[in-house]
Amino acid sequence: MQKVKKYIFVVGGVMSSVGKGVAAASLAKILQSKGYSIASIKCDMYVNVDAGTIRPAEHGEVFVGEDGVEADQDLGNYERFTNQTCTRDNYITTGQVYQEVIRRERNLEYDGEDVEVVPDIPNEIIRRIEVCQRKNKAEVTVVEIGGTVGEYQVLLFLEAARMMKVKNPADVFFVLVSYLPTPTILGEQKSKPTQYAIRTLNSAGIMPDFILCRADRAVKENIKNTISTVCSLPHERIISAPDVYSIYDVPINFEKENLGQVMLQTMGLKARTQKLEDWKKLASKIKKINKKVTIGIVGKYFNFKSCRDTYISVIEAINHACWFNNVKPEILWLDSEEYEKNDKKLKELKNVDGIIVPGGFGQRGTEGMLLAARYARENKIPYFGLCLGMQIMTIEFSRNVLKLKKANSTELDLNTTNPVIATMEEQKKNIAEKNYGGTMRLGSYKANLEIDSLSYKAYGEKIISERHRHRYEFNNYYQQRLEAAGLKVTGFNRERGLVEIVEVKNHPWMVGVQFHPEFKSRPLNPHPLFKDFVKASLKRKNKIKK
Ligand code: GLN
């Protein structure tokens, strides 16, 4: 029997988007560094069964796990911070919970009892949390509850947490991540919104054990005192969490506040090890880097909000690879639709050191991406195509080198005469039946690499495994012709006969991958393809300077 089995619920107060996911990931990281096995779970309030059907421009990237789960972007933070792999066990939505309860009811699994919102829904939430704990053999399970306290839809998740606390008072703990604004007109930090958030949490029957005070600045002692009095907590459990240089500073900052030690004490545990050195080294290295490399991301999921959430794993993978190469990235957001309106704008690509065309769905903006891919090929600018970016690279090459003027993907033009990207048989049925949820080619698949290739040079391995999320594929019917013209297939899935990687010959670095390498990049272990893409971009930068 496993002896230590603790649960920490991380809930938000005052407002969303203040970094609750990074806080939860950092907490797990610290506990892991002190020698405890951990698991991280994200609970999302929406009725969607998974994040696969949600628009990324508004709700952030869809993160894909090894098993193909399409999840909230916070699972990406958990993986990057703790280096642990997430699956569908790490992700709970209201939709999943109701779907399972109703399935069981239809199967007569409630023995003739009526099924009620309380306690049957919280019980299913608890069951899922415990499954994840067991499968990961976690001593501490960190459960992040999306949204903020006071929202109606959060209640059933809070109720589940409360019920767990009632059953095991010594094993369940609560961290409130709150926000402390400093109104310009006052110039003084205010704690009142946080006090209200604490009261709201209290009214759900929950007393927080820790308050993480997110703010643009450090929290002063007098504010800590006020909060400590309001929630009857010792001063040491009110943690200052100011904005930081990079998200990788967050665990280090928490440690400066002694959070790990105090948290272990609160849970009745002792530190077994102290292992944050590598992390500290990286965080301080990041701050010292001055040299820049400019990476242009040619995409279309740009709106009034920042693009950071939409492309977070791509951005982080670029960061990791740049830091490895001792440079810092300057990322330019290049809207592909602008190139469609005015192709003179393409010239701006001359000033970037490398171009990435990331994943995407639907026709909008793809003609502009094709123009950018052509520009990269003809001007020998390093190009990295991620999923859709690989398909774009193939279409561009077919149109402009093979002279198949109408070449396209059947996703973008159903009636194209040259479908160089097309669907597999099994997907045709899904599309015809509008069976879209969770039916793409999802999760990890292996690929064999050609030895004489940029990809093999990067990975240094013949067989790789990467995560997928797409419905359309390279059409093997065109492979011979494309290869003869200089677009080489360098990665291939033998079991299913699918093309995984293409590379342009006689170009410094033009690689397209049908998968999403960004999901597997880690701060201390950058992804090999991103590393080499950045290296090639740097080479171009240095060459141009001379
Ligand atoms: N829309 C393309 C497909 O479904 C690419 C998907 C992606 O970029 N993730 O195949």
Coordinates of C-alpha atoms and ligand atoms in Angstrom, one line a residue:
M1 CA 0.0 0.0 0.0
Q2 CA 1.2 3.4 -0.9
K3 CA 1.8 5.4 2.2
V4 CA 1.7 9.0 1.0
K5 CA -1.3 10.0 -0.9
K6 CA -2.0 13.8 -0.9
Y7 CA -4.1 16.0 -3.1
I8 CA -3.6 19.7 -3.7
F9 CA -6.4 21.6 -5.4
V10 CA -5.4 24.8 -7.1
V11 CA -8.2 27.2 -7.6
G12 CA -8.4 30.7 -9.0
G13 CA -9.8 33.9 -7.5
V14 CA -10.6 37.4 -8.8
M15 CA -9.8 36.8 -12.5
S16 CA -8.6 34.3 -15.0
S17 CA -5.4 34.3 -17.1
V18 CA -3.1 35.1 -14.3
G19 CA -1.0 32.0 -14.7
K20 CA -2.8 29.4 -12.6
G21 CA -1.5 26.7 -14.9
V22 CA 2.1 27.8 -14.6
A23 CA 1.6 28.1 -10.8
A24 CA 0.2 24.5 -10.6
A25 CA 3.0 23.2 -12.8
S26 CA 5.6 25.0 -10.7
L27 CA 4.1 23.6 -7.5
A28 CA 4.3 20.0 -8.9
K29 CA 7.9 20.8 -10.1
I30 CA 9.0 21.9 -6.6
L31 CA 7.4 18.8 -4.9
Q32 CA 9.0 16.6 -7.5
S33 CA 12.4 18.2 -6.8
K34 CA 12.0 17.4 -3.2
G35 CA 11.7 13.7 -4.0
Y36 CA 8.0 13.1 -4.3
S37 CA 6.2 11.3 -7.2
I38 CA 3.6 13.6 -8.6
A39 CA 0.7 13.7 -11.0
S40 CA -1.0 16.8 -12.5
I41 CA -4.6 17.1 -13.5
K42 CA -6.5 19.9 -15.3
C43 CA -10.3 20.2 -14.8
D44 CA -12.1 22.2 -17.4
M45 CA -15.6 23.5 -16.9
Y46 CA -16.8 23.3 -20.4
V47 CA -19.3 20.7 -21.6
N48 CA -17.0 19.9 -24.5
V49 CA -15.7 16.3 -24.1
D50 CA -12.3 17.5 -25.1
A51 CA -10.6 20.6 -26.4
G52 CA -10.4 19.3 -30.0
T53 CA -13.5 21.1 -31.1
I54 CA -12.6 24.5 -29.6
R55 CA -11.3 27.4 -31.6
P56 CA -7.6 28.0 -30.7
A57 CA -7.6 31.7 -31.4
E58 CA -9.9 32.3 -28.4
H59 CA -9.2 29.4 -26.1
G60 CA -5.6 28.6 -26.7
E61 CA -3.7 25.8 -28.2
V62 CA -5.0 22.2 -28.2
F63 CA -2.3 20.2 -26.5
V64 CA -2.0 16.6 -27.7
G65 CA -0.9 13.8 -25.3
E66 CA 0.9 10.6 -26.1
D67 CA -2.4 8.7 -26.2
G68 CA -3.9 11.3 -28.5
V69 CA -6.0 13.2 -25.9
E70 CA -6.8 16.6 -27.2
A71 CA -6.5 18.7 -24.1
D72 CA -6.2 22.1 -22.6
Q73 CA -2.8 23.9 -23.1
D74 CA -2.1 23.6 -19.4
L75 CA -1.1 20.0 -19.9
G76 CA 1.7 21.3 -21.9
N77 CA 2.9 23.4 -19.0
Y78 CA 2.7 20.3 -16.7
E79 CA 4.8 18.3 -19.2
R80 CA 7.4 21.0 -19.7
F81 CA 7.8 21.7 -16.0
T82 CA 7.7 18.1 -14.6
N83 CA 8.9 16.2 -17.6
Q84 CA 6.0 13.7 -17.1
T85 CA 3.9 12.5 -19.9
C86 CA 0.2 13.4 -19.9
T87 CA -2.7 11.2 -21.2
R88 CA -6.5 11.4 -21.0
D89 CA -6.2 10.6 -17.3
N90 CA -4.8 14.0 -16.6
Y91 CA -7.7 15.9 -18.1
I92 CA -11.2 16.1 -16.9
T93 CA -14.1 18.1 -18.4
T94 CA -17.7 18.6 -17.4
G95 CA -18.6 16.9 -20.7
Q96 CA -16.6 13.7 -19.9
V97 CA -18.1 13.5 -16.4
Y98 CA -21.7 13.8 -17.6
Q99 CA -21.1 11.5 -20.5
E100 CA -19.8 8.7 -18.2
V101 CA -22.6 9.2 -15.6
I102 CA -25.3 9.0 -18.3
R103 CA -23.6 6.0 -19.9
R104 CA -23.6 4.2 -16.6
E105 CA -27.2 5.1 -16.0
R106 CA -28.2 3.6 -19.4
N107 CA -26.4 0.4 -18.4
L108 CA -28.3 0.1 -15.2
E109 CA -25.2 0.5 -13.2
Y110 CA -26.9 2.6 -10.5
D111 CA -29.0 -0.4 -9.4
G112 CA -32.3 1.3 -9.9
E113 CA -31.4 4.4 -7.8
D114 CA -32.2 7.8 -9.2
V115 CA -29.1 9.6 -10.5
E116 CA -28.5 13.0 -9.0
V117 CA -26.3 16.0 -9.8
V118 CA -25.0 15.8 -6.2
P119 CA -23.4 13.5 -5.2
D120 CA -23.2 11.5 -8.5
I121 CA -21.4 14.1 -10.5
P122 CA -18.8 15.0 -7.9
N123 CA -18.4 11.3 -7.2
E124 CA -17.5 10.7 -10.9
I125 CA -15.0 13.6 -10.7
I126 CA -13.4 12.1 -7.6
R127 CA -13.2 8.7 -9.3
R128 CA -11.3 10.2 -12.2
I129 CA -8.9 12.1 -9.9
E130 CA -8.2 8.8 -8.1
V131 CA -7.7 6.9 -11.3
C132 CA -5.0 9.4 -12.4
Q133 CA -3.4 9.2 -8.9
R134 CA -3.3 5.4 -9.0
K135 CA -2.0 5.1 -12.6
N136 CA 0.8 7.5 -11.9
K137 CA 1.5 6.1 -8.4
A138 CA 1.5 9.7 -7.3
E139 CA 2.3 10.6 -3.8
V140 CA 1.1 14.1 -4.4
T141 CA -1.6 14.8 -7.0
V142 CA -2.0 18.5 -8.0
V143 CA -5.5 19.2 -9.4
E144 CA -6.0 22.5 -11.2
I145 CA -9.6 23.7 -11.4
G146 CA -10.1 25.9 -14.4
G147 CA -12.0 29.2 -14.1
T148 CA -12.4 31.2 -10.9
V149 CA -14.3 30.6 -7.7
G150 CA -17.8 32.2 -7.8
E151 CA -18.5 30.9 -11.3
Y152 CA -21.5 28.7 -11.3
Q153 CA -19.9 26.0 -13.4
V154 CA -17.0 25.6 -11.0
L155 CA -19.3 24.5 -8.1
L156 CA -19.5 20.8 -8.8
F157 CA -15.7 20.5 -9.0
L158 CA -15.3 22.4 -5.7
E159 CA -17.9 20.2 -4.2
A160 CA -15.9 17.1 -5.3
A161 CA -12.8 18.6 -3.7
R162 CA -14.7 19.4 -0.5
M163 CA -16.1 15.9 -0.3
M164 CA -12.5 14.5 -0.7
K165 CA -11.4 16.8 2.2
V166 CA -14.3 15.6 4.4
K167 CA -13.3 12.0 3.9
N168 CA -9.5 12.5 4.2
P169 CA -9.0 15.8 6.1
A170 CA -5.2 15.2 6.5
D171 CA -4.7 14.5 2.8
V172 CA -6.5 17.3 0.9
F173 CA -5.2 20.9 0.6
F174 CA -6.2 24.0 -1.2
V175 CA -4.2 26.7 -2.9
L176 CA -5.9 29.9 -4.0
V177 CA -4.2 31.7 -6.9
S178 CA -5.5 35.2 -6.6
Y179 CA -4.7 38.5 -8.2
L180 CA -3.8 41.8 -6.5
P181 CA -4.3 44.8 -8.7
T182 CA -2.5 48.1 -8.3
P183 CA -4.8 50.8 -9.9
T184 CA -2.8 53.4 -11.6
I185 CA -4.7 56.2 -10.0
L186 CA -3.8 54.9 -6.5
G187 CA -0.4 53.5 -7.2
E188 CA -1.1 51.2 -4.3
Q189 CA -1.7 47.4 -4.3
K190 CA -5.2 46.4 -3.2
S191 CA -6.1 43.1 -1.4
K192 CA -9.9 43.5 -1.2
P193 CA -10.7 41.5 -4.4
T194 CA -8.6 38.6 -2.9
Q195 CA -10.4 38.9 0.4
Y196 CA -13.7 38.5 -1.5
A197 CA -12.4 35.5 -3.4
I198 CA -11.4 33.9 -0.1
R199 CA -14.9 34.5 1.2
T200 CA -16.4 33.0 -1.9
L201 CA -14.3 29.9 -1.5
N202 CA -15.4 29.7 2.2
S203 CA -19.0 29.8 1.1
A204 CA -18.4 26.6 -0.9
G205 CA -17.2 25.1 2.3
I206 CA -13.5 25.3 1.6
M207 CA -10.8 27.0 3.6
P208 CA -7.6 27.7 1.6
D209 CA -4.3 26.5 3.0
F210 CA -2.2 28.8 0.8
I211 CA -2.7 32.0 -1.0
L212 CA -0.5 32.7 -4.1
C213 CA -0.7 36.4 -4.7
R214 CA -0.2 37.0 -8.4
A215 CA 0.5 40.6 -9.2
D216 CA 2.7 42.8 -11.4
R217 CA 4.9 43.3 -8.4
A218 CA 5.9 41.7 -5.1
V219 CA 3.4 41.7 -2.3
K220 CA 4.3 43.9 0.6
E221 CA 4.4 42.6 4.2
N222 CA 1.4 44.7 5.3
I223 CA -0.7 43.2 2.5
K224 CA 0.4 39.7 3.5
N225 CA -0.6 40.5 7.1
T226 CA -4.1 41.6 6.0
I227 CA -4.7 38.5 3.9
S228 CA -3.3 36.3 6.6
T229 CA -5.8 37.7 9.1
V230 CA -8.7 37.4 6.8
C231 CA -8.1 33.8 6.0
S232 CA -6.7 32.8 9.4
L233 CA -3.5 31.5 7.8
P234 CA 0.1 31.9 9.1
H235 CA 2.0 34.6 7.3
E236 CA 4.3 32.1 5.7
R237 CA 1.5 30.6 3.7
I238 CA 0.8 33.8 1.9
I239 CA 3.1 33.7 -1.1
S240 CA 4.2 36.6 -3.3
A241 CA 4.0 35.7 -7.0
P242 CA 5.0 38.7 -9.0
D243 CA 5.5 38.8 -12.8
V244 CA 8.8 37.2 -13.8
Y245 CA 11.3 37.4 -16.7
S246 CA 10.4 33.9 -18.0
I247 CA 7.8 31.4 -16.8
Y248 CA 10.7 29.1 -15.8
D249 CA 11.5 31.6 -13.0
V250 CA 8.2 30.8 -11.2
P251 CA 9.4 27.7 -9.3
I252 CA 12.5 29.5 -8.3
N253 CA 10.5 32.4 -7.1
F254 CA 8.3 30.1 -5.1
E255 CA 11.3 28.6 -3.5
K256 CA 12.6 32.0 -2.5
E257 CA 9.3 32.3 -0.6
N258 CA 10.1 28.8 0.9
L259 CA 6.8 27.5 -0.6
G260 CA 8.0 23.9 -1.0
Q261 CA 9.3 23.5 2.6
V262 CA 6.2 25.1 4.1
M263 CA 3.9 23.1 1.9
L264 CA 5.6 19.8 2.8
Q265 CA 5.3 20.8 6.5
T266 CA 1.6 21.6 6.1
M267 CA 1.1 18.1 4.6
G268 CA 3.1 16.5 7.4
L269 CA 6.0 15.5 5.0
K270 CA 9.7 16.1 4.9
A271 CA 11.9 16.9 1.9
R272 CA 13.8 13.8 0.7
T273 CA 16.1 15.6 -1.8
Q274 CA 16.8 19.0 -3.1
K275 CA 17.1 19.0 -6.9
L276 CA 16.4 22.3 -8.6
E277 CA 20.0 23.1 -9.6
D278 CA 19.7 22.4 -13.4
W279 CA 16.6 24.5 -13.5
K280 CA 18.2 27.4 -11.6
K281 CA 21.1 27.3 -14.0
L282 CA 18.8 27.5 -17.1
A283 CA 16.8 30.4 -15.6
S284 CA 19.9 32.4 -14.9
K285 CA 21.4 31.6 -18.3
I286 CA 18.2 32.8 -20.1
K287 CA 18.6 36.2 -18.5
K288 CA 22.2 36.6 -19.6
I289 CA 21.6 35.9 -23.3
N290 CA 21.8 39.0 -25.5
K291 CA 22.2 37.8 -29.1
K292 CA 18.9 37.5 -31.0
V293 CA 17.6 35.4 -33.8
T294 CA 14.4 36.5 -35.7
I295 CA 11.8 33.8 -36.3
G296 CA 8.7 34.6 -38.4
I297 CA 5.6 32.6 -37.7
V298 CA 3.3 32.7 -40.7
G299 CA -0.1 31.7 -39.4
K300 CA -3.7 32.8 -39.2
Y301 CA -5.0 32.3 -35.7
F302 CA -4.3 35.9 -34.7
N303 CA -6.9 38.1 -33.1
F304 CA -7.1 41.0 -30.6
K305 CA -5.6 38.7 -27.9
S306 CA -2.0 37.7 -27.8
C307 CA -0.9 34.8 -30.0
R308 CA 1.0 33.4 -27.1
D309 CA -1.8 31.1 -26.0
T310 CA -2.7 29.9 -29.4
Y311 CA 0.8 28.8 -30.3
I312 CA 2.2 28.3 -26.8
S313 CA 4.0 24.9 -27.4
V314 CA 5.5 26.3 -30.7
I315 CA 6.8 29.4 -28.9
E316 CA 8.2 27.4 -26.0
A317 CA 9.9 24.9 -28.4
I318 CA 11.5 27.9 -30.1
N319 CA 12.6 29.3 -26.8
H320 CA 14.1 26.0 -25.6
A321 CA 16.0 25.6 -28.9
C322 CA 17.2 29.2 -28.9
W323 CA 18.5 29.1 -25.3
F324 CA 20.3 25.9 -26.2
N325 CA 22.0 27.8 -29.1
N326 CA 22.7 30.7 -26.8
V327 CA 20.4 33.2 -28.5
K328 CA 17.1 34.7 -27.6
P329 CA 14.2 34.6 -30.1
E330 CA 12.5 37.6 -31.5
I331 CA 9.2 36.2 -32.8
L332 CA 7.4 38.0 -35.5
W333 CA 3.7 37.2 -36.0
L334 CA 3.1 37.3 -39.7
D335 CA -0.5 37.1 -40.9
S336 CA -0.7 35.0 -44.0
E337 CA -3.9 36.7 -45.2
E338 CA -1.9 39.9 -45.6
Y339 CA 0.3 38.2 -48.3
E340 CA -2.9 37.3 -50.2
K341 CA -4.0 40.9 -50.2
N342 CA -0.6 42.3 -51.2
D343 CA 2.2 40.0 -52.2
K344 CA 4.7 42.9 -52.0
K345 CA 4.4 42.4 -48.2
L346 CA 6.3 39.1 -48.7
K347 CA 9.5 41.1 -48.9
E348 CA 9.3 41.4 -45.1
L349 CA 10.4 37.8 -45.0
K350 CA 13.8 38.9 -46.1
N351 CA 14.4 40.2 -42.7
V352 CA 13.7 37.1 -40.8
D353 CA 16.3 34.4 -40.1
G354 CA 13.9 31.5 -40.2
I355 CA 10.2 30.8 -41.0
I356 CA 7.7 28.5 -39.3
V357 CA 4.4 27.6 -40.7
P358 CA 2.5 26.0 -37.8
G359 CA -0.6 23.8 -37.7
G360 CA -4.0 24.9 -38.8
F361 CA -7.4 24.0 -40.2
G362 CA -9.5 25.2 -43.1
Q363 CA -8.9 27.1 -46.3
R364 CA -8.6 30.7 -44.9
G365 CA -5.1 32.1 -45.1
T366 CA -3.5 29.0 -46.8
E367 CA -2.8 30.8 -50.2
G368 CA -0.7 33.3 -48.2
M369 CA 1.1 30.5 -46.5
L370 CA 1.9 29.0 -49.9
L371 CA 3.4 32.3 -51.0
A372 CA 5.6 32.4 -47.9
A373 CA 6.7 28.8 -48.4
R374 CA 7.7 29.7 -52.0
Y375 CA 9.6 32.7 -50.8
A376 CA 11.5 30.6 -48.3
R377 CA 12.3 28.0 -50.9
E378 CA 13.5 30.4 -53.5
N379 CA 15.4 32.7 -51.2
K380 CA 16.9 29.8 -49.2
I381 CA 15.5 31.0 -45.9
P382 CA 15.3 28.2 -43.3
Y383 CA 11.7 26.9 -43.2
F384 CA 10.1 24.5 -40.7
G385 CA 6.6 23.3 -41.5
L386 CA 4.6 21.8 -38.7
C387 CA 1.7 19.6 -39.8
L388 CA -0.3 22.0 -42.0
G389 CA 3.1 23.7 -42.7
M390 CA 4.4 20.4 -44.1
Q391 CA 1.3 20.0 -46.3
I392 CA 1.7 23.6 -47.5
M393 CA 5.4 22.9 -48.3
T394 CA 4.3 19.9 -50.4
I395 CA 1.5 21.8 -52.3
E396 CA 3.9 24.7 -53.0
F397 CA 6.5 22.4 -54.4
S398 CA 4.0 20.6 -56.5
R399 CA 2.6 23.8 -57.9
N400 CA 5.8 25.7 -58.6
V401 CA 8.4 23.0 -59.3
L402 CA 6.3 20.1 -60.7
K403 CA 4.1 22.7 -62.4
L404 CA 0.9 21.0 -61.2
K405 CA -0.8 24.4 -61.1
K406 CA -3.9 23.2 -59.4
A407 CA -2.2 21.0 -56.8
N408 CA -3.9 21.3 -53.4
S409 CA -5.1 19.4 -50.3
T410 CA -8.7 18.0 -50.5
E411 CA -9.3 19.9 -47.2
L412 CA -8.7 23.2 -49.0
D413 CA -10.2 22.4 -52.4
L414 CA -12.4 19.3 -52.5
N415 CA -12.3 19.2 -56.3
T416 CA -8.6 19.7 -56.9
T417 CA -7.3 17.8 -59.9
N418 CA -4.0 17.2 -58.2
P419 CA -4.7 16.2 -54.6
V420 CA -1.1 16.0 -53.4
I421 CA -2.5 16.0 -49.8
A422 CA -5.6 13.8 -49.4
T423 CA -7.6 11.8 -46.9
M424 CA -7.2 8.1 -46.0
E425 CA -10.2 5.9 -46.6
E426 CA -11.1 5.7 -42.9
Q427 CA -11.3 9.5 -42.7
K428 CA -13.7 9.9 -45.7
K429 CA -16.4 8.2 -43.7
N430 CA -15.9 10.5 -40.7
I431 CA -16.1 13.6 -42.9
A432 CA -19.2 12.4 -44.7
E433 CA -20.9 11.7 -41.3
K434 CA -19.6 14.9 -39.7
N435 CA -18.1 12.7 -37.0
Y436 CA -15.4 15.2 -36.1
G437 CA -14.8 14.8 -32.3
G438 CA -11.7 12.8 -31.5
T439 CA -11.5 11.2 -34.9
M440 CA -8.4 12.6 -36.4
R441 CA -5.1 10.7 -36.6
L442 CA -4.2 11.4 -33.0
G443 CA -1.3 10.8 -30.6
S444 CA 2.1 9.0 -31.0
Y445 CA 3.2 7.2 -34.1
K446 CA 6.6 5.9 -35.1
A447 CA 8.5 6.9 -38.2
N448 CA 11.6 5.5 -39.9
L449 CA 14.2 8.1 -41.0
E450 CA 16.4 8.1 -44.1
I451 CA 20.0 8.2 -43.0
D452 CA 21.0 10.8 -45.6
S453 CA 18.7 13.6 -44.3
L454 CA 18.5 16.7 -42.2
S455 CA 16.1 14.9 -39.9
Y456 CA 18.4 12.0 -39.2
K457 CA 21.2 14.5 -38.6
A458 CA 19.0 16.2 -36.0
Y459 CA 17.6 13.2 -34.2
G460 CA 20.6 10.9 -34.5
E461 CA 18.2 7.9 -34.4
K462 CA 16.7 5.8 -37.1
I463 CA 13.3 5.4 -35.5
I464 CA 11.5 8.2 -33.9
S465 CA 8.1 8.7 -32.3
E466 CA 6.0 11.9 -32.4
R467 CA 2.5 13.1 -31.7
H468 CA 0.0 13.7 -34.4
R469 CA -3.3 15.6 -34.9
H470 CA -4.5 15.7 -38.5
R471 CA -7.0 14.3 -40.9
Y472 CA -5.2 14.7 -44.2
E473 CA -2.0 13.0 -45.5
F474 CA 0.7 13.2 -48.1
N475 CA -0.6 11.4 -51.2
N476 CA 1.8 8.7 -52.0
Y477 CA 0.7 8.6 -55.6
Y478 CA 2.8 11.8 -56.2
Q479 CA 5.9 10.6 -54.2
Q480 CA 8.0 9.4 -57.1
R481 CA 7.5 12.6 -59.1
L482 CA 8.1 14.9 -56.1
E483 CA 11.2 13.0 -55.1
A484 CA 12.6 13.2 -58.6
A485 CA 12.1 16.9 -58.6
G486 CA 13.8 17.4 -55.2
L487 CA 11.3 17.0 -52.5
K488 CA 12.6 14.0 -50.5
V489 CA 10.5 11.8 -48.2
T490 CA 12.9 11.4 -45.3
G491 CA 10.5 10.0 -42.6
F492 CA 8.0 7.3 -43.2
N493 CA 5.5 5.3 -41.1
R494 CA 5.9 1.8 -42.4
E495 CA 3.0 0.2 -40.7
R496 CA 0.5 2.5 -42.2
G497 CA 2.4 3.5 -45.3
L498 CA 2.3 7.2 -44.4
V499 CA 4.7 10.0 -45.2
E500 CA 5.9 11.7 -42.0
I501 CA 8.7 14.1 -43.1
V502 CA 9.6 15.8 -46.3
E503 CA 12.8 17.9 -47.1
V504 CA 13.7 20.1 -50.0
K505 CA 17.1 19.3 -51.6
N506 CA 19.6 22.0 -52.3
H507 CA 18.2 24.3 -49.7
P508 CA 20.0 25.1 -46.3
W509 CA 17.1 23.8 -44.2
M510 CA 13.6 23.2 -45.4
V511 CA 11.8 20.5 -43.5
G512 CA 8.1 19.7 -43.1
V513 CA 6.8 17.3 -40.6
Q514 CA 3.3 15.8 -40.5
F515 CA 3.4 15.6 -36.7
H516 CA 3.7 18.2 -33.9
P517 CA 7.3 18.1 -32.6
E518 CA 6.6 21.1 -30.4
F519 CA 4.7 19.0 -27.9
K520 CA 7.8 17.1 -26.9
S521 CA 10.2 19.9 -26.4
R522 CA 11.4 20.5 -22.9
P523 CA 13.4 23.4 -21.4
L524 CA 16.3 21.2 -20.4
N525 CA 15.8 18.9 -23.4
P526 CA 15.0 20.9 -26.5
H527 CA 13.5 19.2 -29.5
P528 CA 16.3 18.1 -32.0
L529 CA 14.5 19.5 -35.1
F530 CA 13.9 22.9 -33.4
K531 CA 17.5 22.9 -32.3
D532 CA 18.7 22.4 -35.9
F533 CA 16.2 24.8 -37.4
V534 CA 17.4 27.5 -35.0
K535 CA 21.0 26.6 -35.8
A536 CA 20.3 27.0 -39.6
S537 CA 18.5 30.3 -38.9
L538 CA 21.5 31.6 -37.0
K539 CA 23.8 30.5 -39.8
R540 CA 21.8 32.6 -42.2
K541 CA 21.8 35.6 -39.9
N542 CA 25.6 35.4 -39.5
K543 CA 26.1 35.0 -43.3
I544 CA 24.0 38.0 -44.1
K545 CA 25.8 40.2 -41.5
K546 CA 29.2 39.4 -43.2
Ligands
GLN1 N1 -5.7 20.7 -41.4 C1 -4.7 19.7 -41.6 C2 -5.2 18.3 -41.4 O1 -6.2 18.1 -40.8 C3 -3.5 20.0 -40.7 C4 -3.8 19.8 -39.2 C5 -2.8 20.4 -38.3 O2 -2.0 21.3 -38.7 N2 -2.8 20.1 -37.1 O3 -4.6 17.3 -41.9

